[in-house]
């Protein structure tokens, strides 16, 4: 089954229609996350994290319901599931005003593309770099 | 020459709450203008090769970073050409036209520029905006958000208040901190308390952006609302962000399964000194379009903490409703403001609230304090714990859903206790500084944090720091709850974690019901298309709203009442016309026989005796009759007067209303009326008897002095109605008027 037809077989909300088919970011079935497993220490934080595939499904639901921008955000989010917490905070910091040079932003963009296959996120950071260059929001000394 | 006169009324008015406010005239160059600034741009758009190259009179080269962001991410280029061809007034009419469905309007708004949207809003008055809001709101069913904080940052009180907020029906709860280091404990207390109150309530903590994200990643919060945006770049830079940095945060939250919404609001740019002479609404529309462009599902707007600024200006409250409406029309969830103190005047606060509460928004307030104002760490709320019952009554008055439900005191006490015990157990289990039983007891019944014992804050902060730095998460909280017998709370906290894996609630306007069913614009869209469609307050929800615990069972007010044992009224045959200086006292059909007290709680025996004493004191004779053919006091009195030898009669209803009537007068033109039955005393009735005797013997009486209490009708109208109904039910036209023999026992 290709991606599109697989997606078409899903119905929103997943929690109601597909709970038994959903797996966590770590690949465990959601239904394995019971009180007993938690209490016996068999569940860690990756087991309660959303997977890229689930966020892509949610992006498709948003797009089909007419929320194109929400869908684009969820698509970036799907990619960003692959980026560790600490690096996420670094990317945010790099995008704050006056924090980065043009080339620093481009290198962040390249890194997320190559290391995490985050193409949409990379494009978004590249667009930010251009906008910061054109409107004076780069690090001051290398404008 | 002008005289140095002063009006005592103006002096009084100047002390009223409304005159504690500051009102100013418009001054566009300082940004002191809500809508339609003379320097607001005019709508325009030019598209080349699928890209916007001119927008609202500026071409690409002149775009600031916000224009650029909006043109690139927020405006649907494919829809823009057609949408911008329309007349703005035509779009305004579509907003209020029930024959144009919500989706069609959203499609048009997707192609509009900021200046065009501002122009559309300019055509609408507030009633039209409310009609439009009713249609454009994204989620079918409105809801409300709670603010839960306390000055002492006591986690036990926080958990108890969070539990109460859940019980009261809030779909979301937000807390914040006075001391940032307390954030991990406050987030934890809110999470536990909320799930005790009602499974599925979503929680958030408002603190510094990266700390916020860390707490959410630990599973201690399910949504975030801290992503502030501003309508000019210098304001944005003062907030140390850009549209792109906020956008990446939105994606970051979503990537961890955390719902987020942005924050903006009229007046922030002017307040920060960078309004550029543009109207507050035009600036806010730029913000809302950025929010949309960033792909956030929603926004909290409605001026928020700046509300006093638009309210100082003409059109301010209308402009704030316009910004809510714009967000909804652009397909965003709206948490509509009404959270920060907006006025000294209760009337003005309520009037403003109605603009969002009546049409319904996704969240009618962006935070309604469940605690008293002094414990509100958001700077003092607009509505707080003391306003809860007013809110509930307004829902019942207007059959509107303000998101809250009536609660009984015993249920509140029990849910607060459970919340406090649950956090006590978790603190103990996780090795945090102990919560004493004394603290639990205090939190159950507390009015404010003044009622809470002090904690060792040095220890608490050290433990909170350690918790933040540790790898312990909400899963450890689940474990601690389960181990201590709070299985249901553990299950809810765990289900919140599972919901992060499902990510259904990242969609527009999503909340959970008590069974964790997601309600969002995707699966429960607002389908309002005029009367009889969309969300209606009916069925169980309407019954719930009606069932105020303080509502009385009308039957209980009168059912138990019986005749007056101290008064024996013996019928001695049909009443006949009398002679000489007599006064006929005509009583209502229920008097003394099926009822026994007046609205002033006087016994029927005492009242009748007082009247007879008064008549006797002025040397007239009295006869007593019972009128069976009607219950109206004028009818009763006039019936007595017609039988009276002097032509003077007293009419006395069972509820205590009495009058003196005279034969030959029109029914409603009596001699003297004691209409305020609740305020009457036995002396009033004695005076009435004396006066009737004076009329009967041809002397001039002094009218009976009456105590005026304007609130009596308000307080007693239901009792009045029910008591009168009993009298009416005794009417028996066949019995006419009977002569009575009276014995007092």
PDB file of C-alpha atoms in Angstrom, chain A residues 12-16 18-19 22-25 30 33-35 38-41 43-45 47-51 54-55 58-59 61-62 65-67 69-70 73-74 76-78 80-85 88-89 91-92 95-97 99 121 123-125 127-128 130-137, chain B residues 63-65 68-69 72-74 103 106 138 208-210 213-214 217 233 237 239-252 254-257 292-297 331 473 475 478-479 482 487 490-491 494-495 497-504 506-508 517-518 520-523:
ATOM      1  CA  UNK A  12      -9.879  11.165  12.586  1.00  0.00           C
ATOM      2  CA  UNK A  13      -9.545  11.025  15.549  1.00  0.00           C
ATOM      3  CA  UNK A  14      -6.928   8.312  15.761  1.00  0.00           C
ATOM      4  CA  UNK A  15      -7.618   7.786  19.459  1.00  0.00           C
ATOM      5  CA  UNK A  16     -11.129   6.665  18.623  1.00  0.00           C
ATOM      6  CA  UNK A  18      -7.129   3.495  15.335  1.00  0.00           C
ATOM      7  CA  UNK A  19      -5.912   3.295  18.910  1.00  0.00           C
ATOM      8  CA  UNK A  22      -0.791   3.454  16.788  1.00  0.00           C
ATOM      9  CA  UNK A  23       2.776   2.981  17.932  1.00  0.00           C
ATOM     10  CA  UNK A  24       4.932   5.345  19.898  1.00  0.00           C
ATOM     11  CA  UNK A  25       8.104   7.041  18.723  1.00  0.00           C
ATOM     12  CA  UNK A  30       0.237   2.402  22.374  1.00  0.00           C
ATOM     13  CA  UNK A  33       1.359   1.554  27.871  1.00  0.00           C
ATOM     14  CA  UNK A  34      -0.680   0.505  30.893  1.00  0.00           C
ATOM     15  CA  UNK A  35      -0.338   1.374  34.559  1.00  0.00           C
ATOM     16  CA  UNK A  38       4.651   2.086  33.936  1.00  0.00           C
ATOM     17  CA  UNK A  39       4.736   0.893  37.551  1.00  0.00           C
ATOM     18  CA  UNK A  40       7.216  -1.849  36.786  1.00  0.00           C
ATOM     19  CA  UNK A  41       9.497   0.645  35.067  1.00  0.00           C
ATOM     20  CA  UNK A  43       8.107   2.585  30.002  1.00  0.00           C
ATOM     21  CA  UNK A  44      10.429   5.507  29.312  1.00  0.00           C
ATOM     22  CA  UNK A  45       9.888   8.949  27.855  1.00  0.00           C
ATOM     23  CA  UNK A  47       7.484   5.535  24.793  1.00  0.00           C
ATOM     24  CA  UNK A  48       5.195   8.481  25.421  1.00  0.00           C
ATOM     25  CA  UNK A  49       6.477  10.509  22.481  1.00  0.00           C
ATOM     26  CA  UNK A  50       4.639  10.940  19.224  1.00  0.00           C
ATOM     27  CA  UNK A  51       6.098   9.375  16.097  1.00  0.00           C
ATOM     28  CA  UNK A  54       1.521   9.851  13.398  1.00  0.00           C
ATOM     29  CA  UNK A  55       2.241  13.554  12.960  1.00  0.00           C
ATOM     30  CA  UNK A  58      -2.351  14.409  11.547  1.00  0.00           C
ATOM     31  CA  UNK A  59      -0.916  16.799   8.950  1.00  0.00           C
ATOM     32  CA  UNK A  61      -6.127  15.369   8.408  1.00  0.00           C
ATOM     33  CA  UNK A  62      -5.456  19.098   8.814  1.00  0.00           C
ATOM     34  CA  UNK A  65     -10.053  19.755   6.632  1.00  0.00           C
ATOM     35  CA  UNK A  66      -8.856  23.012   5.084  1.00  0.00           C
ATOM     36  CA  UNK A  67      -6.181  23.956   7.599  1.00  0.00           C
ATOM     37  CA  UNK A  69      -0.943  26.162   7.529  1.00  0.00           C
ATOM     38  CA  UNK A  70      -1.585  23.834  10.474  1.00  0.00           C
ATOM     39  CA  UNK A  73       3.412  23.097  10.858  1.00  0.00           C
ATOM     40  CA  UNK A  74       2.622  19.449  11.639  1.00  0.00           C
ATOM     41  CA  UNK A  76       7.747  20.327  10.184  1.00  0.00           C
ATOM     42  CA  UNK A  77       6.856  18.856  13.586  1.00  0.00           C
ATOM     43  CA  UNK A  78       6.976  15.339  12.151  1.00  0.00           C
ATOM     44  CA  UNK A  80      11.474  17.558  14.286  1.00  0.00           C
ATOM     45  CA  UNK A  81      10.568  14.402  16.208  1.00  0.00           C
ATOM     46  CA  UNK A  82      13.960  13.207  15.010  1.00  0.00           C
ATOM     47  CA  UNK A  83      15.787  16.183  16.531  1.00  0.00           C
ATOM     48  CA  UNK A  84      16.822  15.792  20.190  1.00  0.00           C
ATOM     49  CA  UNK A  85      15.416  18.142  22.848  1.00  0.00           C
ATOM     50  CA  UNK A  88      15.573  21.922  19.351  1.00  0.00           C
ATOM     51  CA  UNK A  89      16.297  24.551  21.969  1.00  0.00           C
ATOM     52  CA  UNK A  91      17.637  25.927  16.804  1.00  0.00           C
ATOM     53  CA  UNK A  92      15.108  28.150  18.526  1.00  0.00           C
ATOM     54  CA  UNK A  95      16.452  31.950  15.165  1.00  0.00           C
ATOM     55  CA  UNK A  96      15.973  34.610  17.840  1.00  0.00           C
ATOM     56  CA  UNK A  97      16.819  38.122  16.614  1.00  0.00           C
ATOM     57  CA  UNK A  99      21.739  35.675  17.405  1.00  0.00           C
ATOM     58  CA  UNK A 121      12.214  22.563   8.521  1.00  0.00           C
ATOM     59  CA  UNK A 123      13.634  25.234   4.045  1.00  0.00           C
ATOM     60  CA  UNK A 124      11.874  27.255   6.712  1.00  0.00           C
ATOM     61  CA  UNK A 125      15.192  28.117   8.415  1.00  0.00           C
ATOM     62  CA  UNK A 127      13.736  31.359   4.361  1.00  0.00           C
ATOM     63  CA  UNK A 128      14.308  32.912   7.779  1.00  0.00           C
ATOM     64  CA  UNK A 130      16.999  35.369   3.762  1.00  0.00           C
ATOM     65  CA  UNK A 131      14.382  37.390   5.574  1.00  0.00           C
ATOM     66  CA  UNK A 132      16.776  38.252   8.411  1.00  0.00           C
ATOM     67  CA  UNK A 133      19.411  39.333   5.872  1.00  0.00           C
ATOM     68  CA  UNK A 134      16.938  41.510   3.964  1.00  0.00           C
ATOM     69  CA  UNK A 135      15.345  43.111   7.013  1.00  0.00           C
ATOM     70  CA  UNK A 136      18.285  43.501   9.383  1.00  0.00           C
ATOM     71  CA  UNK A 137      17.684  40.790  11.966  1.00  0.00           C
TER      72      UNK A 137
ATOM     73  CA  UNK B  63       8.050  44.802   2.987  1.00  0.00           C
ATOM     74  CA  UNK B  64       9.065  44.600   6.586  1.00  0.00           C
ATOM     75  CA  UNK B  65       9.686  41.129   8.005  1.00  0.00           C
ATOM     76  CA  UNK B  68       7.117  39.190   4.203  1.00  0.00           C
ATOM     77  CA  UNK B  69       6.050  36.456   6.632  1.00  0.00           C
ATOM     78  CA  UNK B  72       4.854  34.034   2.212  1.00  0.00           C
ATOM     79  CA  UNK B  73       2.955  31.841   4.689  1.00  0.00           C
ATOM     80  CA  UNK B  74      -0.446  33.257   5.589  1.00  0.00           C
ATOM     81  CA  UNK B 103     -16.315  27.403   5.171  1.00  0.00           C
ATOM     82  CA  UNK B 106     -13.047  31.110   5.618  1.00  0.00           C
ATOM     83  CA  UNK B 138     -14.217  27.014  15.073  1.00  0.00           C
ATOM     84  CA  UNK B 208       9.868  31.590  30.213  1.00  0.00           C
ATOM     85  CA  UNK B 209       9.710  29.949  26.786  1.00  0.00           C
ATOM     86  CA  UNK B 210      12.509  27.369  27.070  1.00  0.00           C
ATOM     87  CA  UNK B 213       9.124  23.653  26.651  1.00  0.00           C
ATOM     88  CA  UNK B 214      11.206  21.595  29.104  1.00  0.00           C
ATOM     89  CA  UNK B 217       8.630  17.664  27.394  1.00  0.00           C
ATOM     90  CA  UNK B 233       9.138  44.467  14.179  1.00  0.00           C
ATOM     91  CA  UNK B 237      12.517  42.511  18.889  1.00  0.00           C
ATOM     92  CA  UNK B 239      10.087  40.545  22.999  1.00  0.00           C
ATOM     93  CA  UNK B 240      13.352  38.936  21.806  1.00  0.00           C
ATOM     94  CA  UNK B 241      11.701  36.968  19.009  1.00  0.00           C
ATOM     95  CA  UNK B 242      10.834  37.091  15.316  1.00  0.00           C
ATOM     96  CA  UNK B 243       7.927  35.570  13.403  1.00  0.00           C
ATOM     97  CA  UNK B 244      10.262  32.734  12.376  1.00  0.00           C
ATOM     98  CA  UNK B 245      11.573  31.982  15.872  1.00  0.00           C
ATOM     99  CA  UNK B 246       8.000  31.797  17.169  1.00  0.00           C
ATOM    100  CA  UNK B 247       7.077  29.622  14.216  1.00  0.00           C
ATOM    101  CA  UNK B 248       9.837  27.116  14.959  1.00  0.00           C
ATOM    102  CA  UNK B 249       8.633  26.968  18.565  1.00  0.00           C
ATOM    103  CA  UNK B 250       5.141  26.089  17.370  1.00  0.00           C
ATOM    104  CA  UNK B 251       6.621  23.182  15.407  1.00  0.00           C
ATOM    105  CA  UNK B 252       8.794  22.199  18.373  1.00  0.00           C
ATOM    106  CA  UNK B 254       3.861  19.924  18.113  1.00  0.00           C
ATOM    107  CA  UNK B 255       6.841  17.617  17.602  1.00  0.00           C
ATOM    108  CA  UNK B 256       6.548  16.675  21.292  1.00  0.00           C
ATOM    109  CA  UNK B 257       2.802  16.182  21.050  1.00  0.00           C
ATOM    110  CA  UNK B 292      -1.963  31.600  10.928  1.00  0.00           C
ATOM    111  CA  UNK B 293       1.174  31.640   8.794  1.00  0.00           C
ATOM    112  CA  UNK B 294       3.176  29.946  11.543  1.00  0.00           C
ATOM    113  CA  UNK B 295       0.651  27.120  11.446  1.00  0.00           C
ATOM    114  CA  UNK B 296      -0.584  27.533  14.996  1.00  0.00           C
ATOM    115  CA  UNK B 297      -4.030  26.073  15.539  1.00  0.00           C
ATOM    116  CA  UNK B 331      -9.774  29.509  10.975  1.00  0.00           C
ATOM    117  CA  UNK B 473       8.808  12.734  34.237  1.00  0.00           C
ATOM    118  CA  UNK B 475       5.522   8.692  34.260  1.00  0.00           C
ATOM    119  CA  UNK B 478       1.728   8.009  37.378  1.00  0.00           C
ATOM    120  CA  UNK B 479       3.721   5.442  39.316  1.00  0.00           C
ATOM    121  CA  UNK B 482      -0.908   4.193  41.404  1.00  0.00           C
ATOM    122  CA  UNK B 487      -5.678   4.473  40.376  1.00  0.00           C
ATOM    123  CA  UNK B 490      -2.965   7.699  37.648  1.00  0.00           C
ATOM    124  CA  UNK B 491      -4.965   6.438  34.671  1.00  0.00           C
ATOM    125  CA  UNK B 494      -1.198   8.378  31.925  1.00  0.00           C
ATOM    126  CA  UNK B 495      -3.930   8.837  29.328  1.00  0.00           C
ATOM    127  CA  UNK B 497       0.670  11.007  28.064  1.00  0.00           C
ATOM    128  CA  UNK B 498      -0.897   8.548  25.590  1.00  0.00           C
ATOM    129  CA  UNK B 499      -2.779  11.420  24.001  1.00  0.00           C
ATOM    130  CA  UNK B 500       0.569  13.051  23.262  1.00  0.00           C
ATOM    131  CA  UNK B 501       1.379   9.935  21.231  1.00  0.00           C
ATOM    132  CA  UNK B 502      -1.951  10.103  19.381  1.00  0.00           C
ATOM    133  CA  UNK B 503      -1.630  13.869  18.756  1.00  0.00           C
ATOM    134  CA  UNK B 504      -5.327  14.254  17.896  1.00  0.00           C
ATOM    135  CA  UNK B 506      -3.014  19.267  18.131  1.00  0.00           C
ATOM    136  CA  UNK B 507      -5.857  20.216  15.795  1.00  0.00           C
ATOM    137  CA  UNK B 508      -7.744  23.458  15.725  1.00  0.00           C
ATOM    138  CA  UNK B 517     -12.894  12.142  23.289  1.00  0.00           C
ATOM    139  CA  UNK B 518     -11.322  14.963  21.353  1.00  0.00           C
ATOM    140  CA  UNK B 520     -12.079  19.949  17.615  1.00  0.00           C
ATOM    141  CA  UNK B 521     -12.850  21.915  14.485  1.00  0.00           C
ATOM    142  CA  UNK B 522     -11.869  18.839  12.473  1.00  0.00           C
ATOM    143  CA  UNK B 523     -14.376  16.378  13.934  1.00  0.00           C
TER     144      UNK B 523
END
